Amino acid sequence: MKSLVDCIHCYLKQAVSCMEMINVPDEKKVEVLYSLMDFIKTLEPSASPAYNSSLVLLKTYEFINNSDPYYEAKKSSNKLALELYPKLKEKVSRASDALYEALKASVAGNVIDLGIQRDFNIDKELEHAFDFGFWIDDYPLLREKIERGKNVVVIGDNAGEIVFDKILVEILNEIGKSVYYIVKAGPVLNDATKEDAEEVSMSKIANVIESGAALLGIPKDFVSEQVKNLISTADVIISKGQANFETVDDFEDVQANVFYLLKIKCEYLAKKLKFKQGSLVLINGEKLKERKEKYLLK
């Protein structure tokens, strides 16, 4: 997915959020933002928003001399989610369709996005997910593919959110599926890394695989051959969050097996693709491709 005009102010907004994580003084923030404005001029407009955002974030890290400004925030997010986990797991396990409820729990965790929206109410998001479900809902197709397949790849997103993904992985394990869970190879924004996977015990229930890059999303040209092969051969791929939404579509040959699971946070993207902003979406890759061809490419 190519970058859009409105992506530019989000690059800067993420940079501000990043600096606020470690209390960078206002004078330094202004200096960094002016430097980033010059840097943004060099970005390739045809690249994905996730890739360009990654470059801006990594440049910000250089300017503030901190390779992981979200480190403490990620720890706090994991702690919060782990406190909610027992009650949430019990609720999902009691449901008549535990897999469906686990998907709702997983997408509710997508609200833990400290790059753009630092204020969130996870209890409210969980309640909304369970009560209202998905605005676009391709669950019947996903269920069918999971039942027929053996291997499921879950492409993770944020720290904290990874705990809610644990419930989904556990349900997949219970129905006999082998699960591979992809995390980032290094710190970028508040995305989950192998350290987070070990901290929340995801590594005990899934094959945790590093993406091969400390970049947002799964940019095909930069991830490892192992990850490319996993995505190419998996029976089902569940792609979490917007950065993966913006990059996994580069794996064109497997879109029939990809299911994007996210909350629509981007106002401009919602308008372009005719999504309801703030809604929860579970959409198959082929259907997303049709939607992009109909609306985004006009």
Coordinates of N, CA, C and O in Angstrom, one line a residue, residues 169-274:
V169 N -4.2 -17.8 20.3 CA -3.2 -18.8 20.1 C -3.6 -20.1 20.9 O -3.6 -21.2 20.4
E170 N -4.0 -19.9 22.1 CA -4.4 -21.0 23.0 C -5.6 -21.8 22.4 O -5.7 -23.0 22.4
I171 N -6.6 -21.0 21.9 CA -7.7 -21.6 21.3 C -7.4 -22.4 20.0 O -7.8 -23.5 19.8
L172 N -6.5 -21.8 19.2 CA -6.0 -22.5 18.0 C -5.3 -23.8 18.4 O -5.4 -24.8 17.7
N173 N -4.5 -23.7 19.5 CA -3.8 -25.0 19.9 C -4.8 -26.0 20.3 O -4.6 -27.2 20.1
E174 N -5.9 -25.6 21.0 CA -6.9 -26.5 21.5 C -7.6 -27.3 20.4 O -8.0 -28.4 20.6
I175 N -7.7 -26.6 19.2 CA -8.3 -27.3 18.1 C -7.3 -27.9 17.2 O -7.6 -28.3 16.0
G176 N -6.1 -28.1 17.7 CA -5.1 -28.9 17.0 C -4.2 -28.2 15.9 O -3.6 -28.9 15.1
K177 N -4.1 -26.9 16.0 CA -3.4 -26.2 15.0 C -2.0 -25.8 15.5 O -1.8 -25.5 16.7
S178 N -1.0 -25.8 14.6 CA 0.3 -25.4 14.9 C 0.4 -23.9 14.6 O 0.0 -23.5 13.5
V179 N 0.9 -23.1 15.5 CA 0.8 -21.6 15.4 C 2.2 -21.1 15.4 O 3.0 -21.4 16.3
Y180 N 2.5 -20.2 14.4 CA 3.7 -19.4 14.4 C 3.3 -18.0 14.6 O 2.4 -17.4 14.0
Y181 N 4.1 -17.3 15.6 CA 3.7 -16.0 15.9 C 4.9 -15.1 15.6 O 6.0 -15.3 16.1
I182 N 4.7 -14.1 14.7 CA 5.8 -13.3 14.2 C 5.9 -12.0 15.0 O 4.9 -11.3 15.2
V183 N 7.1 -11.7 15.5 CA 7.4 -10.4 16.3 C 8.5 -9.7 15.6 O 9.2 -10.2 14.7
K184 N 8.7 -8.5 16.0 CA 9.8 -7.7 15.4 C 11.2 -8.1 15.8 O 11.4 -8.7 16.9
A185 N 12.2 -7.9 14.9 CA 13.5 -8.3 15.2 C 14.3 -7.3 16.1 O 15.4 -7.6 16.6
G186 N 13.7 -6.2 16.4 CA 14.3 -5.2 17.2 C 13.2 -4.1 17.6 O 12.1 -4.1 17.0
P187 N 13.5 -3.2 18.5 CA 12.5 -2.2 18.9 C 12.2 -1.2 17.9 O 13.1 -0.6 17.2
V188 N 10.9 -1.0 17.6 CA 10.4 0.0 16.8 C 9.0 0.3 17.3 O 8.1 -0.6 17.5
L189 N 8.7 1.6 17.7 CA 7.5 2.0 18.3 C 7.2 1.1 19.5 O 8.2 0.8 20.3
N190 N 6.0 0.7 19.8 CA 5.7 -0.2 20.9 C 5.4 -1.6 20.4 O 4.7 -2.4 21.0
D191 N 5.9 -1.9 19.2 CA 5.7 -3.3 18.7 C 6.3 -4.4 19.5 O 7.4 -4.2 20.1
A192 N 5.7 -5.5 19.5 CA 6.2 -6.6 20.3 C 7.4 -7.2 19.7 O 7.6 -7.4 18.5
T193 N 8.4 -7.6 20.6 CA 9.6 -8.2 20.2 C 9.7 -9.6 20.9 O 8.8 -10.0 21.6
K194 N 10.8 -10.3 20.6 CA 10.9 -11.6 21.3 C 11.0 -11.5 22.8 O 10.5 -12.4 23.5
E195 N 11.5 -10.4 23.3 CA 11.6 -10.2 24.7 C 10.1 -10.1 25.3 O 9.9 -10.7 26.3
D196 N 9.2 -9.4 24.6 CA 7.8 -9.4 25.0 C 7.2 -10.7 25.0 O 6.4 -11.1 25.9
A197 N 7.5 -11.5 23.9 CA 6.9 -12.8 23.8 C 7.3 -13.7 24.9 O 6.5 -14.5 25.4
E198 N 8.6 -13.6 25.3 CA 9.0 -14.4 26.5 C 8.4 -13.9 27.8 O 8.1 -14.7 28.7
E199 N 8.3 -12.6 27.9 CA 7.8 -12.0 29.1 C 6.4 -12.5 29.4 O 6.0 -12.7 30.6
V200 N 5.5 -12.6 28.4 CA 4.1 -12.9 28.5 C 3.9 -14.4 28.3 O 2.7 -14.8 28.2
S201 N 4.9 -15.2 28.1 CA 4.9 -16.6 27.9 C 4.2 -17.0 26.5 O 3.7 -18.2 26.4
M202 N 4.2 -16.1 25.5 CA 3.8 -16.5 24.2 C 4.7 -17.6 23.6 O 4.3 -18.5 22.9
S203 N 6.0 -17.5 24.0 CA 7.0 -18.5 23.5 C 6.7 -19.9 23.9 O 7.3 -20.9 23.4
K204 N 5.9 -20.1 25.0 CA 5.6 -21.4 25.5 C 4.4 -22.1 24.7 O 4.2 -23.3 24.8
I205 N 3.7 -21.3 24.0 CA 2.5 -21.9 23.3 C 2.5 -21.7 21.8 O 1.7 -22.3 21.1
A206 N 3.5 -21.0 21.3 CA 3.6 -20.8 19.8 C 5.1 -20.8 19.4 O 6.0 -20.6 20.2
N207 N 5.3 -21.0 18.1 CA 6.6 -20.9 17.6 C 6.9 -19.4 17.3 O 6.3 -18.9 16.3
V208 N 7.6 -18.7 18.2 CA 7.8 -17.3 18.0 C 9.0 -17.1 17.0 O 10.1 -17.6 17.2
I209 N 8.7 -16.3 16.0 CA 9.7 -16.1 14.9 C 9.9 -14.6 14.8 O 8.9 -13.8 14.7
E210 N 11.1 -14.1 14.8 CA 11.4 -12.7 14.5 C 11.3 -12.4 13.0 O 11.6 -13.2 12.2
S211 N 10.8 -11.2 12.8 CA 10.5 -10.8 11.4 C 11.8 -10.7 10.5 O 11.7 -10.8 9.3
G212 N 12.9 -10.4 11.2 CA 14.1 -10.2 10.4 C 14.4 -8.7 10.2 O 15.5 -8.3 9.7
A213 N 13.5 -7.8 10.7 CA 13.7 -6.4 10.6 C 13.1 -5.6 11.7 O 12.0 -6.1 12.2
A214 N 13.7 -4.6 12.2 CA 13.1 -3.7 13.2 C 12.4 -2.6 12.5 O 12.7 -1.4 12.5
L215 N 11.4 -3.0 11.7 CA 10.5 -2.1 11.0 C 9.1 -2.4 11.2 O 8.7 -3.5 11.5
L216 N 8.2 -1.4 11.1 CA 6.8 -1.6 11.3 C 6.2 -2.4 10.2 O 6.7 -2.3 9.0
G217 N 5.3 -3.3 10.5 CA 4.7 -4.1 9.5 C 5.6 -5.3 9.1 O 6.6 -5.6 9.8
I218 N 5.3 -5.8 7.9 CA 6.1 -6.9 7.3 C 6.5 -6.5 5.9 O 6.0 -7.0 4.9
P219 N 7.4 -5.6 5.8 CA 7.9 -5.2 4.5 C 8.6 -6.3 3.7 O 9.6 -6.7 4.2
K220 N 8.0 -6.7 2.6 CA 8.5 -7.9 2.0 C 10.0 -7.9 1.6 O 10.7 -8.9 1.6
D221 N 10.5 -6.7 1.2 CA 11.8 -6.6 0.8 C 12.9 -6.6 1.9 O 14.1 -6.7 1.7
F222 N 12.4 -6.6 3.2 CA 13.3 -6.5 4.3 C 13.2 -7.6 5.3 O 14.0 -7.7 6.2
V223 N 12.1 -8.4 5.3 CA 12.0 -9.4 6.3 C 12.8 -10.7 5.8 O 13.3 -10.7 4.7
S224 N 13.0 -11.6 6.8 CA 13.8 -12.7 6.5 C 13.2 -13.7 5.6 O 12.0 -13.7 5.4
E225 N 14.0 -14.6 5.0 CA 13.5 -15.6 4.1 C 12.6 -16.6 4.8 O 11.7 -17.1 4.3
Q226 N 13.0 -16.8 6.1 CA 12.1 -17.7 6.9 C 10.7 -17.2 7.0 O 9.7 -17.9 6.9
V227 N 10.6 -15.9 7.3 CA 9.3 -15.3 7.4 C 8.5 -15.3 6.0 O 7.3 -15.6 5.9
K228 N 9.3 -15.0 5.0 CA 8.6 -15.1 3.6 C 8.1 -16.5 3.3 O 7.0 -16.6 2.8
N229 N 8.9 -17.5 3.7 CA 8.5 -18.8 3.5 C 7.3 -19.2 4.3 O 6.4 -19.9 3.9
L230 N 7.3 -18.8 5.6 CA 6.2 -19.0 6.5 C 4.9 -18.5 5.9 O 3.8 -19.2 5.9
I231 N 4.9 -17.2 5.5 CA 3.7 -16.6 4.9 C 3.3 -17.2 3.6 O 2.1 -17.4 3.4
S232 N 4.3 -17.6 2.8 CA 3.9 -18.2 1.5 C 3.3 -19.6 1.6 O 2.6 -20.0 0.8
T233 N 3.6 -20.3 2.7 CA 3.2 -21.7 2.8 C 2.1 -22.0 3.9 O 1.6 -23.1 4.0
A234 N 1.8 -20.9 4.7 CA 0.8 -21.1 5.8 C -0.6 -21.4 5.2 O -0.9 -20.8 4.1
D235 N -1.4 -22.2 5.9 CA -2.7 -22.4 5.5 C -3.6 -21.2 5.8 O -4.5 -20.9 5.0
V236 N -3.3 -20.5 6.9 CA -4.0 -19.3 7.3 C -3.0 -18.3 7.8 O -2.1 -18.6 8.6
I237 N -3.2 -17.0 7.5 CA -2.4 -15.9 8.0 C -3.3 -14.9 8.7 O -4.2 -14.4 8.0
I238 N -3.2 -14.6 10.0 CA -3.9 -13.6 10.6 C -3.0 -12.4 10.9 O -2.0 -12.5 11.6
S239 N -3.3 -11.3 10.2 CA -2.5 -10.1 10.2 C -3.1 -9.1 11.2 O -4.2 -8.6 10.9
K240 N -2.4 -8.7 12.2 CA -2.9 -7.8 13.2 C -2.4 -6.4 13.0 O -1.3 -6.1 12.8
G241 N -3.3 -5.5 13.1 CA -3.0 -4.0 13.2 C -2.8 -3.4 11.8 O -2.7 -4.0 10.8
Q242 N -2.6 -2.0 11.9 CA -2.6 -1.3 10.6 C -1.3 -1.4 9.9 O -1.3 -1.4 8.6
A243 N -0.2 -1.4 10.6 CA 1.1 -1.5 9.8 C 1.2 -2.8 9.0 O 1.7 -2.8 7.9
N244 N 0.7 -3.9 9.6 CA 0.7 -5.1 8.8 C -0.4 -5.0 7.7 O -0.1 -5.6 6.6
F245 N -1.5 -4.4 8.0 CA -2.5 -4.1 6.9 C -1.9 -3.4 5.7 O -2.2 -3.6 4.6
E246 N -0.9 -2.5 6.0 CA -0.3 -1.7 5.0 C 0.8 -2.4 4.2 O 1.3 -1.9 3.2
T247 N 1.3 -3.6 4.7 CA 2.5 -4.2 4.1 C 2.3 -5.7 3.7 O 2.9 -6.1 2.7
V248 N 1.4 -6.4 4.4 CA 1.2 -7.8 4.1 C 0.6 -8.0 2.7 O 0.7 -9.0 2.0
D249 N -0.1 -6.9 2.2 CA -0.7 -7.0 0.8 C 0.4 -7.1 -0.3 O 0.0 -7.5 -1.4
D250 N 1.7 -6.9 0.1 CA 2.7 -7.1 -0.9 C 2.9 -8.6 -1.2 O 3.5 -9.0 -2.3
F251 N 2.4 -9.5 -0.3 CA 2.5 -10.9 -0.6 C 1.2 -11.3 -1.4 O 0.3 -11.9 -0.9
E252 N 1.2 -10.9 -2.7 CA 0.0 -10.9 -3.5 C -0.5 -12.4 -3.7 O -1.7 -12.6 -3.8
D253 N 0.4 -13.3 -3.8 CA -0.1 -14.7 -4.1 C -0.8 -15.4 -3.0 O -1.4 -16.5 -3.3
V254 N -0.8 -14.9 -1.8 CA -1.4 -15.6 -0.7 C -2.6 -14.9 -0.1 O -3.1 -15.3 1.0
Q255 N -3.1 -13.8 -0.7 CA -4.1 -13.0 -0.1 C -5.4 -13.8 0.2 O -6.2 -13.4 1.1
A256 N -5.6 -14.9 -0.5 CA -6.8 -15.7 -0.2 C -6.8 -16.3 1.2 O -7.8 -16.7 1.8
N257 N -5.5 -16.5 1.7 CA -5.3 -17.1 3.0 C -5.1 -16.1 4.1 O -4.9 -16.5 5.2
V258 N -5.1 -14.8 3.7 CA -4.8 -13.7 4.7 C -6.1 -13.1 5.3 O -7.0 -12.9 4.5
F259 N -6.1 -12.9 6.6 CA -7.2 -12.3 7.2 C -6.7 -11.1 8.1 O -5.9 -11.3 9.0
Y260 N -7.1 -9.9 7.7 CA -6.7 -8.7 8.4 C -7.6 -8.4 9.6 O -8.8 -8.3 9.4
L261 N -7.0 -8.3 10.8 CA -7.7 -8.2 12.0 C -7.3 -6.9 12.7 O -6.1 -6.8 13.1
L262 N -8.1 -5.8 12.7 CA -7.6 -4.5 13.2 C -8.8 -3.6 13.5 O -10.0 -3.9 13.1
K263 N -8.5 -2.6 14.2 CA -9.4 -1.5 14.4 C -9.0 -0.4 13.4 O -7.8 0.0 13.3
I264 N -10.0 0.2 12.7 CA -9.8 1.2 11.8 C -9.6 2.6 12.5 O -10.5 3.2 12.9
K265 N -8.3 3.0 12.6 CA -8.0 4.2 13.4 C -7.7 5.4 12.5 O -7.9 6.5 12.9
C266 N -7.2 5.1 11.3 CA -6.8 6.2 10.4 C -8.0 6.8 9.7 O -8.7 6.1 8.9
E267 N -8.3 8.1 9.9 CA -9.4 8.8 9.4 C -9.4 8.8 7.8 O -10.4 8.6 7.1
Y268 N -8.2 9.1 7.3 CA -8.1 9.3 5.9 C -8.2 8.0 5.2 O -8.9 7.9 4.1
L269 N -7.7 6.9 5.7 CA -7.8 5.6 5.1 C -9.3 5.1 5.2 O -9.8 4.5 4.2
A270 N -9.9 5.4 6.3 CA -11.3 5.1 6.4 C -12.1 5.7 5.3 O -13.0 5.1 4.7
K271 N -11.9 7.0 5.0 CA -12.6 7.7 4.0 C -12.3 7.1 2.6 O -13.2 6.9 1.8
K272 N -11.0 6.8 2.4 CA -10.6 6.3 1.1 C -11.2 4.9 0.8 O -11.6 4.6 -0.4
L273 N -11.2 4.0 1.8 CA -11.6 2.7 1.6 C -13.0 2.4 2.0 O -13.5 1.3 2.0
K274 N -13.7 3.5 2.4 CA -15.1 3.4 2.8 C -15.3 2.5 4.0 O -16.3 1.7 4.1

